[in-house]
Coordinates of N, CA and C in Angstrom, one line a residue:
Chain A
X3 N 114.4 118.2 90.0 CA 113.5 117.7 91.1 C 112.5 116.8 90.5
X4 N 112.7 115.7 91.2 CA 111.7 114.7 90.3 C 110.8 114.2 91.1
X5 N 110.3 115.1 92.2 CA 109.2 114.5 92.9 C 109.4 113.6 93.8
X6 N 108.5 113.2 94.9 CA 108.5 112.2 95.8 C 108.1 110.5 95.2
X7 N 109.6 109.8 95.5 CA 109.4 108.4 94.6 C 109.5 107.8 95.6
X8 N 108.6 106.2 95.4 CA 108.2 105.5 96.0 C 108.6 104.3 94.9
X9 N 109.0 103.1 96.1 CA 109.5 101.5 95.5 C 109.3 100.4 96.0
X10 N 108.7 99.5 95.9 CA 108.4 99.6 94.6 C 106.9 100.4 94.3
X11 N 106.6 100.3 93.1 CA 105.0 100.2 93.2 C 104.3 99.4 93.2
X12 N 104.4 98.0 93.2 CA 103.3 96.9 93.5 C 104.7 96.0 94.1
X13 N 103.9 95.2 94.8 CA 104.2 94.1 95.8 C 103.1 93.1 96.2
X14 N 103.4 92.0 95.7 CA 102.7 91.0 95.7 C 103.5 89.9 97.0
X15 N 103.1 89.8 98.1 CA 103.9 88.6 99.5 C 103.2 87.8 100.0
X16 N 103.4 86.8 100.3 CA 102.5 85.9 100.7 C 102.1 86.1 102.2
X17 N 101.3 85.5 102.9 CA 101.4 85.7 104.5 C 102.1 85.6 105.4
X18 N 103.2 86.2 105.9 CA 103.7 85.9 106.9 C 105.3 86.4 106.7
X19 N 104.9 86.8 105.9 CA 106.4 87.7 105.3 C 106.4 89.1 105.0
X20 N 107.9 89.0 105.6 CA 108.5 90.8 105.9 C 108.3 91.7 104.0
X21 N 108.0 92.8 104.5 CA 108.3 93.2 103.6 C 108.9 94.9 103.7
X22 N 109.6 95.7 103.1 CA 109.9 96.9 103.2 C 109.5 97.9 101.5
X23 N 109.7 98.7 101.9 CA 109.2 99.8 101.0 C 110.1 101.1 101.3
X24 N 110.4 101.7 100.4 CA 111.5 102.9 100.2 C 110.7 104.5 99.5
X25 N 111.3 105.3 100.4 CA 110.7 106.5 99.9 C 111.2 107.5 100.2
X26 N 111.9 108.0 99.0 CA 112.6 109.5 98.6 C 112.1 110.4 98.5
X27 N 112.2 111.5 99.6 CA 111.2 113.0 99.7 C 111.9 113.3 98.5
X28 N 111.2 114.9 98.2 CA 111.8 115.8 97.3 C 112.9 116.2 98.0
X29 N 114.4 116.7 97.1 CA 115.4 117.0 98.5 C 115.1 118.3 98.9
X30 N 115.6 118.5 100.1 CA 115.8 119.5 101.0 C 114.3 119.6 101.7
X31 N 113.3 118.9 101.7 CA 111.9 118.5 102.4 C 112.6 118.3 103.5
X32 N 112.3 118.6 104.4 CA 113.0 117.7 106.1 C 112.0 117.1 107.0
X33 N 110.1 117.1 106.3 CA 109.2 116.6 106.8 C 108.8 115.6 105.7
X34 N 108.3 114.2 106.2 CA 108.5 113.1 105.5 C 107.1 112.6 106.4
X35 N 106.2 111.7 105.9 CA 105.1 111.4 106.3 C 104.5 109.8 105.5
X36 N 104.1 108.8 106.0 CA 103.2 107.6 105.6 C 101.9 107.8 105.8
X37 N 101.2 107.6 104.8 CA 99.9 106.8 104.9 C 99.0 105.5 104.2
X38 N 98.5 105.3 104.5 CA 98.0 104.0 103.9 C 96.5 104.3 103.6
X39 N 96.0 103.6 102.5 CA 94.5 103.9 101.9 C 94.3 102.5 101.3
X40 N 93.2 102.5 102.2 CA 92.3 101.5 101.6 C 91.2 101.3 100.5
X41 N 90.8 100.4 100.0 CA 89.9 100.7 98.8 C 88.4 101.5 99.1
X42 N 88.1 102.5 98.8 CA 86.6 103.6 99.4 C 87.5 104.2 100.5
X43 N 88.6 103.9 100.7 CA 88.5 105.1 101.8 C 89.8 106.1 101.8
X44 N 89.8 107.4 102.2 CA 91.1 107.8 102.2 C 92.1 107.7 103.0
X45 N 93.1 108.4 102.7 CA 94.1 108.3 103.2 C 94.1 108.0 104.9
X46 N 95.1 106.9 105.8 CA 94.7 107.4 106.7 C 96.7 107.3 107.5
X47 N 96.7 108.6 108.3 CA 97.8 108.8 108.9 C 98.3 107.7 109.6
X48 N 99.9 107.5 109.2 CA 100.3 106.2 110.3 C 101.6 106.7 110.7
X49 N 102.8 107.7 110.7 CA 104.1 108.3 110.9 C 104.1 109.8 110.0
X50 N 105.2 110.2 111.1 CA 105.6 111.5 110.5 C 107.3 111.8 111.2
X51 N 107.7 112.0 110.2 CA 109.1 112.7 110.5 C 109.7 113.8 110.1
X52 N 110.1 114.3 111.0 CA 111.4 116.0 110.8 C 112.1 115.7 110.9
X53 N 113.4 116.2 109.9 CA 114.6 115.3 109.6 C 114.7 113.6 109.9
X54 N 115.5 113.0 110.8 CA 115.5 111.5 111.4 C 114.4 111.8 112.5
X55 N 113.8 112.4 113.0 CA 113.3 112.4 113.9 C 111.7 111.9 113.7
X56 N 111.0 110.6 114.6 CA 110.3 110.4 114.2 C 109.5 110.5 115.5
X57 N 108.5 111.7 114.8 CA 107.5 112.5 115.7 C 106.4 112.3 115.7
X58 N 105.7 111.5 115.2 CA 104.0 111.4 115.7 C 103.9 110.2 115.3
X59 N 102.9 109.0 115.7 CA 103.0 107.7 115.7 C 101.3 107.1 115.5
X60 N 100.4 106.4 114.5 CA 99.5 106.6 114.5 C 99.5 105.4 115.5
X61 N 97.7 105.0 116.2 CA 97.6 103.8 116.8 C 97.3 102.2 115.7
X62 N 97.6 102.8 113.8 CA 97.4 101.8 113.4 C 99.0 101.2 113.4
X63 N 99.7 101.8 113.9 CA 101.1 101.5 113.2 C 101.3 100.7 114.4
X64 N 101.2 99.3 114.2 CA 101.2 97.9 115.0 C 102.3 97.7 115.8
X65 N 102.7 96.7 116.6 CA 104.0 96.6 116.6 C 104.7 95.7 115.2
X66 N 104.1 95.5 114.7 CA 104.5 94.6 113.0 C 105.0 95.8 112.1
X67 N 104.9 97.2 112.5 CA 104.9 98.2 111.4 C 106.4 99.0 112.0
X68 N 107.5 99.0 111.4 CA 108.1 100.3 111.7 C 108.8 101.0 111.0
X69 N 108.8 102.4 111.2 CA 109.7 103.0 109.8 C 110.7 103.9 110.3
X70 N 111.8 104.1 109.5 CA 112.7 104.8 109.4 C 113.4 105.8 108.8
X71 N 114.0 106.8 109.3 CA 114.8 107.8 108.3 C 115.8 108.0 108.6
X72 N 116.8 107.0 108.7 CA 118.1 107.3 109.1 C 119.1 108.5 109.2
X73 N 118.9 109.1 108.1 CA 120.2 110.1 108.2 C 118.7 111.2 107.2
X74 N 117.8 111.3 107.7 CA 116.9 112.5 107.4 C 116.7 112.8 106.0
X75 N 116.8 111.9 105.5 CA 116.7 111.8 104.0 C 115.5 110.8 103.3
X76 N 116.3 109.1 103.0 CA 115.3 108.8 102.6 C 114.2 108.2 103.4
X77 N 112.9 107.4 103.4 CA 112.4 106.5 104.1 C 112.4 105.1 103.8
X78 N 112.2 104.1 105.0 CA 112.1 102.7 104.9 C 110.7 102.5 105.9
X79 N 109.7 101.9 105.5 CA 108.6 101.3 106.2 C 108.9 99.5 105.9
X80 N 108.3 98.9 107.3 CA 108.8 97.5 106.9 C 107.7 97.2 107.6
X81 N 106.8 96.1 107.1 CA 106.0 95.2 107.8 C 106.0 94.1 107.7
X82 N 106.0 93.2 109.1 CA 106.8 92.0 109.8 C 105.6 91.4 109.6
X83 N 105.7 89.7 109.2 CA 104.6 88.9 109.8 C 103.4 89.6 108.7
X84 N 103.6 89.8 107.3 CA 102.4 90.2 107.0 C 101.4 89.4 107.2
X85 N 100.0 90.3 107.1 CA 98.7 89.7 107.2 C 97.9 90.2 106.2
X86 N 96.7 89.4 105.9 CA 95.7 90.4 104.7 C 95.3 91.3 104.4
X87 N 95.3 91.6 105.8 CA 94.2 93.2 106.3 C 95.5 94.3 106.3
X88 N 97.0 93.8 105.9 CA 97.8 94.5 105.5 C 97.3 95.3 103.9
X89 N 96.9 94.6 103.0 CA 97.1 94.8 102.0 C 96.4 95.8 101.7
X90 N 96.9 97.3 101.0 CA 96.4 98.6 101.0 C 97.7 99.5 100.2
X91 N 97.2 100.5 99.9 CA 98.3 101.7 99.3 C 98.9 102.4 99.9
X92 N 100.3 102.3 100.4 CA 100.9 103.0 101.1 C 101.8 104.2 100.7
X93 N 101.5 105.2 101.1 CA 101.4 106.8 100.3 C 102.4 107.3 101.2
X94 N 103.7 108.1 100.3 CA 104.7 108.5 101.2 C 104.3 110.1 100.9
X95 N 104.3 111.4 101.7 CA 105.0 112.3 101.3 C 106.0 113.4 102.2
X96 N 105.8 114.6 101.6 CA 107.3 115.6 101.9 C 106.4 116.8 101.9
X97 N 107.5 117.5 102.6 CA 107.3 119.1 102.5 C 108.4 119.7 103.6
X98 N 108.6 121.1 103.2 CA 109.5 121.8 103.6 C 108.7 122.7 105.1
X99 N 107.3 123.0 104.8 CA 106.7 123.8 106.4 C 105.1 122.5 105.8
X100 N 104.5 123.0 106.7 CA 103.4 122.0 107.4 C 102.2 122.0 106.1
X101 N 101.4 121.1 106.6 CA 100.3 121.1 105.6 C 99.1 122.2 104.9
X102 N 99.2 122.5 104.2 CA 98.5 123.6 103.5 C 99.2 124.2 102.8
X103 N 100.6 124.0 102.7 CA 101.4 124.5 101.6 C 101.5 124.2 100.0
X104 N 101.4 124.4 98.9 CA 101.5 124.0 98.4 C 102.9 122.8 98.1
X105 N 103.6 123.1 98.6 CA 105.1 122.4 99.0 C 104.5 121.0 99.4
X106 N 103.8 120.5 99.8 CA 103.3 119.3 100.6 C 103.5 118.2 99.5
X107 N 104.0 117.4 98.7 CA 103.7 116.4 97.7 C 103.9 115.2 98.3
X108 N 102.6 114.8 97.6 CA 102.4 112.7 97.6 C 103.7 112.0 96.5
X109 N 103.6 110.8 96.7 CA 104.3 110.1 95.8 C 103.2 109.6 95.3
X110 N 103.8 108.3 94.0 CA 102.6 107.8 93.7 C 102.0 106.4 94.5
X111 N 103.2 106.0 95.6 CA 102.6 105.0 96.8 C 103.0 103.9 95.9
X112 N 102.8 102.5 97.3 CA 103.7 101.6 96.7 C 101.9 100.4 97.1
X113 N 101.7 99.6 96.0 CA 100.5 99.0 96.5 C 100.9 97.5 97.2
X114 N 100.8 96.9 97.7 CA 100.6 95.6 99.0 C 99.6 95.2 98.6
X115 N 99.7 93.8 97.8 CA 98.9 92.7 98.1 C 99.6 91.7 99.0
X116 N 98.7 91.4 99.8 CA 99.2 90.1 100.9 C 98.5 88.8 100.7
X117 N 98.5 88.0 99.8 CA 98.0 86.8 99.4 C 98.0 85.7 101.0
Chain B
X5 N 85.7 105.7 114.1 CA 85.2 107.0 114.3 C 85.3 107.9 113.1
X6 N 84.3 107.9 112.3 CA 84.7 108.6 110.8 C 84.7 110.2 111.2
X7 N 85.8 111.3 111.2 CA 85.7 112.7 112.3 C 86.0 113.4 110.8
X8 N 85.6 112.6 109.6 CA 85.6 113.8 108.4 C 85.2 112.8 107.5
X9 N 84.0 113.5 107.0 CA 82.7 112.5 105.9 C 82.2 113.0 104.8
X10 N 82.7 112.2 103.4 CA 81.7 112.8 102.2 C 80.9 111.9 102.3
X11 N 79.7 112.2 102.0 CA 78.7 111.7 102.3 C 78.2 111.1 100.7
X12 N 78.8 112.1 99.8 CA 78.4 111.7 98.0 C 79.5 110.8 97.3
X13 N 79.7 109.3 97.5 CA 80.9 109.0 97.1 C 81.2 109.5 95.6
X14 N 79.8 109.7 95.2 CA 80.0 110.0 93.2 C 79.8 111.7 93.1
X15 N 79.9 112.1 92.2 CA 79.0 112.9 91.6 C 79.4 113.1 89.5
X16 N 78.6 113.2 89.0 CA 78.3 113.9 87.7 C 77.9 115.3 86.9
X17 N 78.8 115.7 86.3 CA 78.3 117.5 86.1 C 78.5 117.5 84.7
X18 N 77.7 118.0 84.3 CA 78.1 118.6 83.1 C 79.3 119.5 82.5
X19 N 80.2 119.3 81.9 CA 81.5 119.9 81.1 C 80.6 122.0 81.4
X20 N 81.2 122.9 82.2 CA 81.0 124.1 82.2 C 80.1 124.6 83.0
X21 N 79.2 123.6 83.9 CA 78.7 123.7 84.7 C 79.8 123.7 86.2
X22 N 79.0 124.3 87.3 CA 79.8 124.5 88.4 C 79.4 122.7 89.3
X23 N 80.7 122.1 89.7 CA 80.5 121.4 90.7 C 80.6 121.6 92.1
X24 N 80.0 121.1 92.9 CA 79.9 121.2 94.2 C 80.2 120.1 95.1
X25 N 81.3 119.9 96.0 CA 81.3 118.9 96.6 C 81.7 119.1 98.3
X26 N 80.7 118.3 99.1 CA 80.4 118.8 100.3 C 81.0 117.7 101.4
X27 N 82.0 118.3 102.3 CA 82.7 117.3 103.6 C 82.2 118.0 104.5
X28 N 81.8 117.0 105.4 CA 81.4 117.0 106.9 C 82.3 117.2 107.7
X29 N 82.6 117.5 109.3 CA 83.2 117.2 110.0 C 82.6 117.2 111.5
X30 N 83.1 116.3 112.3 CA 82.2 116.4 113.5 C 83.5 116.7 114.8
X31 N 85.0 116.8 114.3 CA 86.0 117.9 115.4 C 86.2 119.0 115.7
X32 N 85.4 119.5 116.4 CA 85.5 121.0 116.7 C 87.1 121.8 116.6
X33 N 88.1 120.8 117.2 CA 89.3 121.2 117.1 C 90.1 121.3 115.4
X34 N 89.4 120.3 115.0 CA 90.3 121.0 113.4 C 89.9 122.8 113.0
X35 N 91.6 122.9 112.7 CA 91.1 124.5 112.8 C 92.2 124.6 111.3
X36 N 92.4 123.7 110.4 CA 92.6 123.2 108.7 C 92.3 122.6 108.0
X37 N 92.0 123.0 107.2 CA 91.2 122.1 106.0 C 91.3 122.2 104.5
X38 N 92.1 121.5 104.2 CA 92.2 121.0 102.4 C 91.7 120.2 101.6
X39 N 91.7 120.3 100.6 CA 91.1 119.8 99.5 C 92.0 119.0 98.4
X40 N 92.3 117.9 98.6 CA 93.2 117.3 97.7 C 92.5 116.5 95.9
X41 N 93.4 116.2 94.6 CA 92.7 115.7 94.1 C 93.7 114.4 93.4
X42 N 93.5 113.7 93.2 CA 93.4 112.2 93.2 C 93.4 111.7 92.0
X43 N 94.3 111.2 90.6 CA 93.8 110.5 89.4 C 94.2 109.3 89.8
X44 N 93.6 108.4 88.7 CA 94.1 106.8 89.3 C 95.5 106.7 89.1
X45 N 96.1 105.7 89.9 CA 97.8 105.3 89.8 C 99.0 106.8 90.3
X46 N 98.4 107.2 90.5 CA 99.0 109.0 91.0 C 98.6 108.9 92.7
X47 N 99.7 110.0 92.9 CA 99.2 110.1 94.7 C 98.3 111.5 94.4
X48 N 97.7 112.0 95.7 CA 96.9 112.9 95.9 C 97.3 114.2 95.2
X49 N 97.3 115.4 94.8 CA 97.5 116.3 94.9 C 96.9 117.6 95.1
X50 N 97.9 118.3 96.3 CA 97.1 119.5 96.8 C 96.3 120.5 95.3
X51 N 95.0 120.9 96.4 CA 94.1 121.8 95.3 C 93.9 123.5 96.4
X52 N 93.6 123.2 97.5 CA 93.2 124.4 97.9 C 93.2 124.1 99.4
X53 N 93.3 125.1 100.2 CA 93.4 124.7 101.7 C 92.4 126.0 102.3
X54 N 91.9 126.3 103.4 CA 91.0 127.5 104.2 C 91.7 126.8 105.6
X55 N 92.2 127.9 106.5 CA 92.5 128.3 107.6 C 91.0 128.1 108.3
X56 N 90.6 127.8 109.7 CA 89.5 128.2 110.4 C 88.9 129.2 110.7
X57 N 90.4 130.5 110.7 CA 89.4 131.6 111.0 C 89.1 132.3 109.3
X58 N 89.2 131.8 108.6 CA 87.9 132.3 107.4 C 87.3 131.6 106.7
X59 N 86.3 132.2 106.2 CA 84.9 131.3 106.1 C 85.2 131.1 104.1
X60 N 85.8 131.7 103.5 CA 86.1 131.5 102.1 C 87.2 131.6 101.6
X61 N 88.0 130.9 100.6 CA 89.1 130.9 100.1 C 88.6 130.7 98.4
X62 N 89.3 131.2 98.0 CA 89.6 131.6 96.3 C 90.6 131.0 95.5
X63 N 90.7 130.4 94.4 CA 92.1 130.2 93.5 C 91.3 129.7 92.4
X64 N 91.7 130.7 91.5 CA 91.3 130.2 90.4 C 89.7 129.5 90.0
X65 N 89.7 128.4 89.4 CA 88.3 128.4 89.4 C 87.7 127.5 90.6
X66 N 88.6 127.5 91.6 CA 88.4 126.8 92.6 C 88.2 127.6 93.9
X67 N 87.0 127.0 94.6 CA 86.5 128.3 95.9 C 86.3 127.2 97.0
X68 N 86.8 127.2 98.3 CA 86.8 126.4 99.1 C 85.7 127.6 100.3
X69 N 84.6 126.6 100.6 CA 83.7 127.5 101.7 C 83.9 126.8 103.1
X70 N 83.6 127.4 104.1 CA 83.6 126.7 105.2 C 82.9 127.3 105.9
X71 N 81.6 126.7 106.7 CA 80.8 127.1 107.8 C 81.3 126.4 109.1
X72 N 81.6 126.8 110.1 CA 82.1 126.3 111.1 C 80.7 125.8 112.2
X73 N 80.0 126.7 112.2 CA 78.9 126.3 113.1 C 78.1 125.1 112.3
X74 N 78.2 124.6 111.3 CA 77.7 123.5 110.7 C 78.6 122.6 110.7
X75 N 80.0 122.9 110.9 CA 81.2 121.9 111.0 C 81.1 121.4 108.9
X76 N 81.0 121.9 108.6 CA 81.2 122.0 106.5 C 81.2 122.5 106.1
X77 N 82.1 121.9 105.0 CA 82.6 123.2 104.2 C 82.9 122.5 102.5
X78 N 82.5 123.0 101.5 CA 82.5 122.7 100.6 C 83.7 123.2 99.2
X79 N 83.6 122.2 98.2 CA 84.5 123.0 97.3 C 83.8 123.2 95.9
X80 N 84.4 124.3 95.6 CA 83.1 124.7 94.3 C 84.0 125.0 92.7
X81 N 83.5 123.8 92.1 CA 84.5 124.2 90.8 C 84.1 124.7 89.5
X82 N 84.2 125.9 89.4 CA 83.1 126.6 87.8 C 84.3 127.3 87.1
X83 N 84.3 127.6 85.7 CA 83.8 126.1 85.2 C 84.0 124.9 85.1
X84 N 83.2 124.0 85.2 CA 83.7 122.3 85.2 C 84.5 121.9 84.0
X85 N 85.6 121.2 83.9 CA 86.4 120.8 83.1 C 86.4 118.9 83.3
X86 N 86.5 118.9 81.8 CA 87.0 117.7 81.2 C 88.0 116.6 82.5
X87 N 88.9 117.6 82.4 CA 90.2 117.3 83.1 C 89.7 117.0 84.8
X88 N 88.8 117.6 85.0 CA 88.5 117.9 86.7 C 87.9 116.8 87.0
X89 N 87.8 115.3 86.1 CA 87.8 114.6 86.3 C 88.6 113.6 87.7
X90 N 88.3 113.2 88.7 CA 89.1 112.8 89.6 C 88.2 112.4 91.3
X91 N 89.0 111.7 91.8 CA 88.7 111.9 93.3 C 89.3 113.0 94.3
X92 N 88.1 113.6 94.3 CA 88.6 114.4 95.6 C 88.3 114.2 97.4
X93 N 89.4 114.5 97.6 CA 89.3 114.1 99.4 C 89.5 115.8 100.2
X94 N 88.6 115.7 100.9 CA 88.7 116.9 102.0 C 90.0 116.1 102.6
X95 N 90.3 117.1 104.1 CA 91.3 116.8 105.0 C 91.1 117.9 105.8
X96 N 91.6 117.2 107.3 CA 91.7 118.0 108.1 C 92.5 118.1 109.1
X97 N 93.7 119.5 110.0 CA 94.2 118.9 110.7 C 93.8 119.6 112.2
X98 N 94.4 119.0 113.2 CA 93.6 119.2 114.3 C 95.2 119.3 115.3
X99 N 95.5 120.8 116.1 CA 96.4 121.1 116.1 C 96.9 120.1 117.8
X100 N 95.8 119.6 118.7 CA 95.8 118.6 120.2 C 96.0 117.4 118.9
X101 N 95.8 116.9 118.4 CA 96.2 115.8 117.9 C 97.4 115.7 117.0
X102 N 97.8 116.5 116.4 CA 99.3 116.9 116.1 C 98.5 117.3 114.8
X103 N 99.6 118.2 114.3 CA 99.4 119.3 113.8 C 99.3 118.8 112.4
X104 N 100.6 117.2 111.9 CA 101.1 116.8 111.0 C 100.3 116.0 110.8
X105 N 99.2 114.8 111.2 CA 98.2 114.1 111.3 C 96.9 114.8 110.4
X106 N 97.0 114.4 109.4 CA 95.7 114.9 108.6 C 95.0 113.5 108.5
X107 N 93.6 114.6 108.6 CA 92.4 112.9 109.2 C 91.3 113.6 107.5
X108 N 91.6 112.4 106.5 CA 91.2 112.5 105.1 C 89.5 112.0 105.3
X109 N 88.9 112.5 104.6 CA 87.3 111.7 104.4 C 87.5 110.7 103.0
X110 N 86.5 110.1 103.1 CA 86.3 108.7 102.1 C 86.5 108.7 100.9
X111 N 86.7 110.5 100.7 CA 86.6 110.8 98.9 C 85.3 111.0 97.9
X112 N 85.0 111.8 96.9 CA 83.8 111.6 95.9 C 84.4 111.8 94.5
X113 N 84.1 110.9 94.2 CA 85.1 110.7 92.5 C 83.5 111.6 91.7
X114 N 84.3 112.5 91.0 CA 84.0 113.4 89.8 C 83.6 113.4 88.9
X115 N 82.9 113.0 87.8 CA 82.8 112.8 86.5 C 82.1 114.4 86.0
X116 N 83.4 114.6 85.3 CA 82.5 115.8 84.3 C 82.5 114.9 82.6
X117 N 81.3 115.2 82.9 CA 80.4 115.0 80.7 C 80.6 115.7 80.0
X118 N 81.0 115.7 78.8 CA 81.0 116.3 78.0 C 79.9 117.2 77.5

């Protein structure tokens, strides 16, 4: 078990272009989650998924933002039309029951610069 | 709407001295609260969590407190280590706003001295 991985780790795109990001829970996690952090600030909630099912929806997650888990496995986040105020750490993680478990793990996030 | 606040973005302690680091909250409905910790280029990792209905939790040299009628609750590290170096973030989840939604405060990066 090699922990929750995230791809890439840096991303450098200019404005106005798509970009996607990939993220492998630990297996057998069936809860899968994004967030994004900005510089001084923490983490802030934007999706969450059980299995493919994508259950809670933040109001930052734009219509430019959508993510996926197709077959309840791994994730895809894609952001359309980027913009500057995109650019931030986007933090995937996993767990098998809800938060406060020790089971809960981050990845190391994939960083967005949007030039 | 900041609804979970450290107020001390730094702090500094001495190597074996106890640190103390204090989150705010102003949701009555969060009824969980963890304590994550943070090196650079690494994602968060869990340290310690307190349920709402008790006021103290234990692990190791880590004690998480929570006053609810003050809405804070603090994390207490003795003895301070080298290593304990890091950002730490409270969190909270709030079970009307979904359960899976953890609402993080700003963080207070750590420095233990030698």
């Amino acid at each position: 078990d090699t922990g929750v991985s995230q791809n890439p780790r840096h991303k450098i795109t200019k404005r106005g272009q798509n970009v996607t990001f990939r993220c492998d829970p630990i297996s057998e996690h069936n809860r899968l989650y994004w967030y994004r952090q900005t510089l001084g600030q923490g983490p802030e909630f934007l999706t969450y998924f059980q299995n493919e099912a994508q259950l809670e929806k933040s109001r930052l997650l734009s219509d430019r933002f959508s993510a996926e888990r197709p077959k309840g496995s791994f994730s895809t986040l894609e952001i359309q039309r980027t913009e500057q105020g995109d650019s931030a750490m986007y933090l995937c993680a996993s767990s098998s029951r809800g938060w406060g478990d020790t089971e809960a793990f981050f990845g190391q996030g994939t960083r967005l610069t949007v030039v | 709407d900041q609804q979970v606040k450290q107020n001390s973005p730094s702090l500094s302690v001495q190597e074996g001295r106890i640190s103390i680091l204090n989150c705010d909250y102003t949701n009555s409905m969060f009824d969980y609260f963890l304590w994550y910790k943070k090196y650079p280029a690494e994602g968060p990792t869990f340290l310690i969590s307190i349920s709402s209905i008790k006021d103290k939790n234990e692990d190791g040299r880590f004690t998480v407190f929570l006053n609810k009628s003050a809405k804070h609750l603090s994390l207490h590290i003795v003895p301070s280590q080298p290593g304990d170096s890091a950002v730490y973030f409270c969190a909270a989840s709030d079970p009307i706003q979904g359960a899976q939604k953890l609402v993080f405060g700003q963080g207070t990066r750590l420095t233990i001295n030698p």
